[in-house]
Amino acid sequence: MAKKSAGHHGVRYRTPAIELRNQIKNILLILAAQLLLSILLIMAILHSRFLRPMRSLAEQATQLAELKLDSPFYWLRRDEIGRLGKHLEWTRAELKRLIDELRSKTRRWRATSRAAAKWKMPCVARKTNTANCSGPISTVSSSARWTGR
């Protein structure tokens, strides 16, 4: 603001150039504040709608890789990320079912293997040639060879 003396009193007045400069400064400050607010809002939306769900998907994929399959994955979203999460849950459930089935078959095989060893059927337990074995299985195998089957 320029100062002009008119006698003994100081009079202040604004020139159009100073007025224009102040208006531009105010507009730039408002624009900077709006830009900062917009960036913060976009980051918050991006974090809640994309980054947090992607982190959850990554954690669930890690659980699958570590075979931590007991707790299901819940996804309520109806977008692409939700569909991917639901497919990951389907993969978890199928993998759990297959591993449980494999464990069950392994237990049955071990029980059968122990029973074969208990009944002194070394050929079944060790998968050797039954021609040199004795017992009910070797008898059946010998009979099959004699009949040509």
GROMACS .gro file of C-alpha atoms in nm:
model
  149
    1MET     CA    1   0.000   0.000   0.000
    2ALA     CA    2   0.132   0.329  -0.098
    3LYS     CA    3   0.137   0.618   0.142
    4LYS     CA    4   0.078   0.973   0.023
    5SER     CA    5   0.097   1.276   0.234
    6ALA     CA    6  -0.178   1.523   0.208
    7GLY     CA    7  -0.078   1.781   0.450
    8HIS     CA    8  -0.005   1.652   0.791
    9HIS     CA    9  -0.234   1.344   0.767
   10GLY     CA   10  -0.109   1.025   0.598
   11VAL     CA   11  -0.356   0.887   0.344
   12ARG     CA   12  -0.338   0.530   0.227
   13TYR     CA   13  -0.484   0.418  -0.100
   14ARG     CA   14  -0.455   0.116  -0.323
   15THR     CA   15  -0.352   0.126  -0.679
   16PRO     CA   16  -0.512  -0.112  -0.930
   17ALA     CA   17  -0.181  -0.303  -0.967
   18ILE     CA   18  -0.160  -0.368  -0.592
   19GLU     CA   19  -0.525  -0.469  -0.583
   20LEU     CA   20  -0.470  -0.712  -0.875
   21ARG     CA   21  -0.161  -0.860  -0.709
   22ASN     CA   22  -0.354  -0.921  -0.384
   23GLN     CA   23  -0.641  -1.086  -0.573
   24ILE     CA   24  -0.400  -1.316  -0.760
   25LYS     CA   25  -0.227  -1.406  -0.432
   26ASN     CA   26  -0.563  -1.489  -0.269
   27ILE     CA   27  -0.671  -1.697  -0.570
   28LEU     CA   28  -0.340  -1.889  -0.568
   29LEU     CA   29  -0.371  -1.959  -0.194
   30ILE     CA   30  -0.728  -2.085  -0.240
   31LEU     CA   31  -0.617  -2.296  -0.539
   32ALA     CA   32  -0.326  -2.446  -0.340
   33ALA     CA   33  -0.559  -2.526  -0.049
   34GLN     CA   34  -0.810  -2.690  -0.285
   35LEU     CA   35  -0.533  -2.890  -0.454
   36LEU     CA   36  -0.398  -3.010  -0.119
   37LEU     CA   37  -0.747  -3.104   0.001
   38SER     CA   38  -0.816  -3.288  -0.327
   39ILE     CA   39  -0.492  -3.484  -0.302
   40LEU     CA   40  -0.568  -3.582   0.059
   41LEU     CA   41  -0.921  -3.688  -0.037
   42ILE     CA   42  -0.798  -3.893  -0.336
   43MET     CA   43  -0.534  -4.063  -0.118
   44ALA     CA   44  -0.793  -4.150   0.147
   45ILE     CA   45  -1.030  -4.295  -0.114
   46LEU     CA   46  -0.747  -4.481  -0.287
   47HIS     CA   47  -0.632  -4.626   0.043
   48SER     CA   48  -0.975  -4.741   0.156
   49ARG     CA   49  -1.104  -4.868  -0.180
   50PHE     CA   50  -0.787  -5.018  -0.327
   51LEU     CA   51  -0.475  -5.038  -0.112
   52ARG     CA   52  -0.634  -5.190   0.201
   53PRO     CA   53  -0.820  -5.463   0.004
   54MET     CA   54  -0.504  -5.541  -0.195
   55ARG     CA   55  -0.313  -5.579   0.134
   56SER     CA   56  -0.584  -5.819   0.257
   57LEU     CA   57  -0.558  -6.023  -0.065
   58ALA     CA   58  -0.180  -6.041  -0.024
   59GLU     CA   59  -0.215  -6.158   0.338
   60GLN     CA   60  -0.467  -6.425   0.235
   61ALA     CA   61  -0.241  -6.545  -0.047
   62THR     CA   62   0.038  -6.576   0.208
   63GLN     CA   63  -0.191  -6.782   0.432
   64LEU     CA   64  -0.259  -7.012   0.136
   65ALA     CA   65   0.112  -7.050   0.068
   66GLU     CA   66   0.175  -7.133   0.435
   67LEU     CA   67  -0.118  -7.383   0.429
   68LYS     CA   68  -0.305  -7.195   0.704
   69LEU     CA   69  -0.643  -7.305   0.570
   70ASP     CA   70  -0.867  -7.326   0.877
   71SER     CA   71  -1.020  -6.978   0.880
   72PRO     CA   72  -1.228  -6.872   0.576
   73PHE     CA   73  -1.175  -6.549   0.384
   74TYR     CA   74  -1.476  -6.316   0.387
   75TRP     CA   75  -1.539  -6.077   0.099
   76LEU     CA   76  -1.857  -5.870   0.072
   77ARG     CA   77  -1.747  -5.639  -0.208
   78ARG     CA   78  -1.919  -5.673  -0.545
   79ASP     CA   79  -1.637  -5.537  -0.759
   80GLU     CA   80  -1.335  -5.702  -0.920
   81ILE     CA   81  -1.138  -5.710  -0.596
   82GLY     CA   82  -1.432  -5.877  -0.419
   83ARG     CA   83  -1.461  -6.137  -0.696
   84LEU     CA   84  -1.089  -6.206  -0.670
   85GLY     CA   85  -1.124  -6.246  -0.292
   86LYS     CA   86  -1.416  -6.487  -0.336
   87HIS     CA   87  -1.213  -6.694  -0.582
   88LEU     CA   88  -0.927  -6.696  -0.333
   89GLU     CA   89  -1.171  -6.829  -0.071
   90TRP     CA   90  -1.286  -7.100  -0.315
   91THR     CA   91  -0.919  -7.193  -0.372
   92ARG     CA   92  -0.864  -7.209   0.006
   93ALA     CA   93  -1.166  -7.434   0.058
   94GLU     CA   94  -1.070  -7.670  -0.227
   95LEU     CA   95  -0.709  -7.685  -0.114
   96LYS     CA   96  -0.821  -7.765   0.242
   97ARG     CA   97  -1.054  -8.038   0.112
   98LEU     CA   98  -0.779  -8.194  -0.101
   99ILE     CA   99  -0.521  -8.183   0.177
  100ASP     CA  100  -0.769  -8.336   0.423
  101GLU     CA  101  -0.847  -8.610   0.170
  102LEU     CA  102  -0.476  -8.675   0.116
  103ARG     CA  103  -0.415  -8.694   0.491
  104SER     CA  104  -0.705  -8.938   0.529
  105LYS     CA  105  -0.572  -9.162   0.252
  106THR     CA  106  -0.223  -9.146   0.402
  107ARG     CA  107  -0.358  -9.255   0.742
  108ARG     CA  108  -0.546  -9.545   0.581
  109TRP     CA  109  -0.237  -9.648   0.384
  110ARG     CA  110  -0.022  -9.639   0.698
  111ALA     CA  111  -0.281  -9.844   0.888
  112THR     CA  112  -0.288 -10.098   0.604
  113SER     CA  113   0.089 -10.103   0.591
  114ARG     CA  114   0.110 -10.163   0.968
  115ALA     CA  115  -0.152 -10.438   0.945
  116ALA     CA  116   0.044 -10.605   0.665
  117ALA     CA  117   0.360 -10.594   0.873
  118LYS     CA  118   0.170 -10.727   1.173
  119TRP     CA  119   0.035 -11.026   0.978
  120LYS     CA  120   0.388 -11.098   0.856
  121MET     CA  121   0.325 -11.014   0.496
  122PRO     CA  122   0.660 -10.864   0.411
  123CYS     CA  123   0.591 -10.871   0.037
  124VAL     CA  124   0.292 -10.638   0.070
  125ALA     CA  125   0.463 -10.408   0.317
  126ARG     CA  126   0.783 -10.385   0.110
  127LYS     CA  127   0.627 -10.426  -0.238
  128THR     CA  128   0.862 -10.713  -0.330
  129ASN     CA  129   0.804 -11.004  -0.561
  130THR     CA  130   0.531 -11.229  -0.418
  131ALA     CA  131   0.688 -11.545  -0.560
  132ASN     CA  132   0.922 -11.570  -0.261
  133CYS     CA  133   0.658 -11.486   0.002
  134SER     CA  134   0.430 -11.696   0.212
  135GLY     CA  135   0.085 -11.608   0.331
  136PRO     CA  136  -0.265 -11.561   0.188
  137ILE     CA  137  -0.165 -11.299  -0.070
  138SER     CA  138   0.118 -11.504  -0.211
  139THR     CA  139  -0.118 -11.803  -0.233
  140VAL     CA  140  -0.365 -11.598  -0.436
  141SER     CA  141  -0.082 -11.468  -0.656
  142SER     CA  142   0.053 -11.820  -0.709
  143SER     CA  143  -0.294 -11.945  -0.801
  144ALA     CA  144  -0.334 -11.667  -1.051
  145ARG     CA  145  -0.004 -11.758  -1.217
  146TRP     CA  146  -0.105 -12.123  -1.244
  147THR     CA  147  -0.436 -12.035  -1.405
  148GLY     CA  148  -0.268 -11.794  -1.645
  149ARG     CA  149  -0.443 -11.479  -1.522
   0.00000   0.00000   0.00000
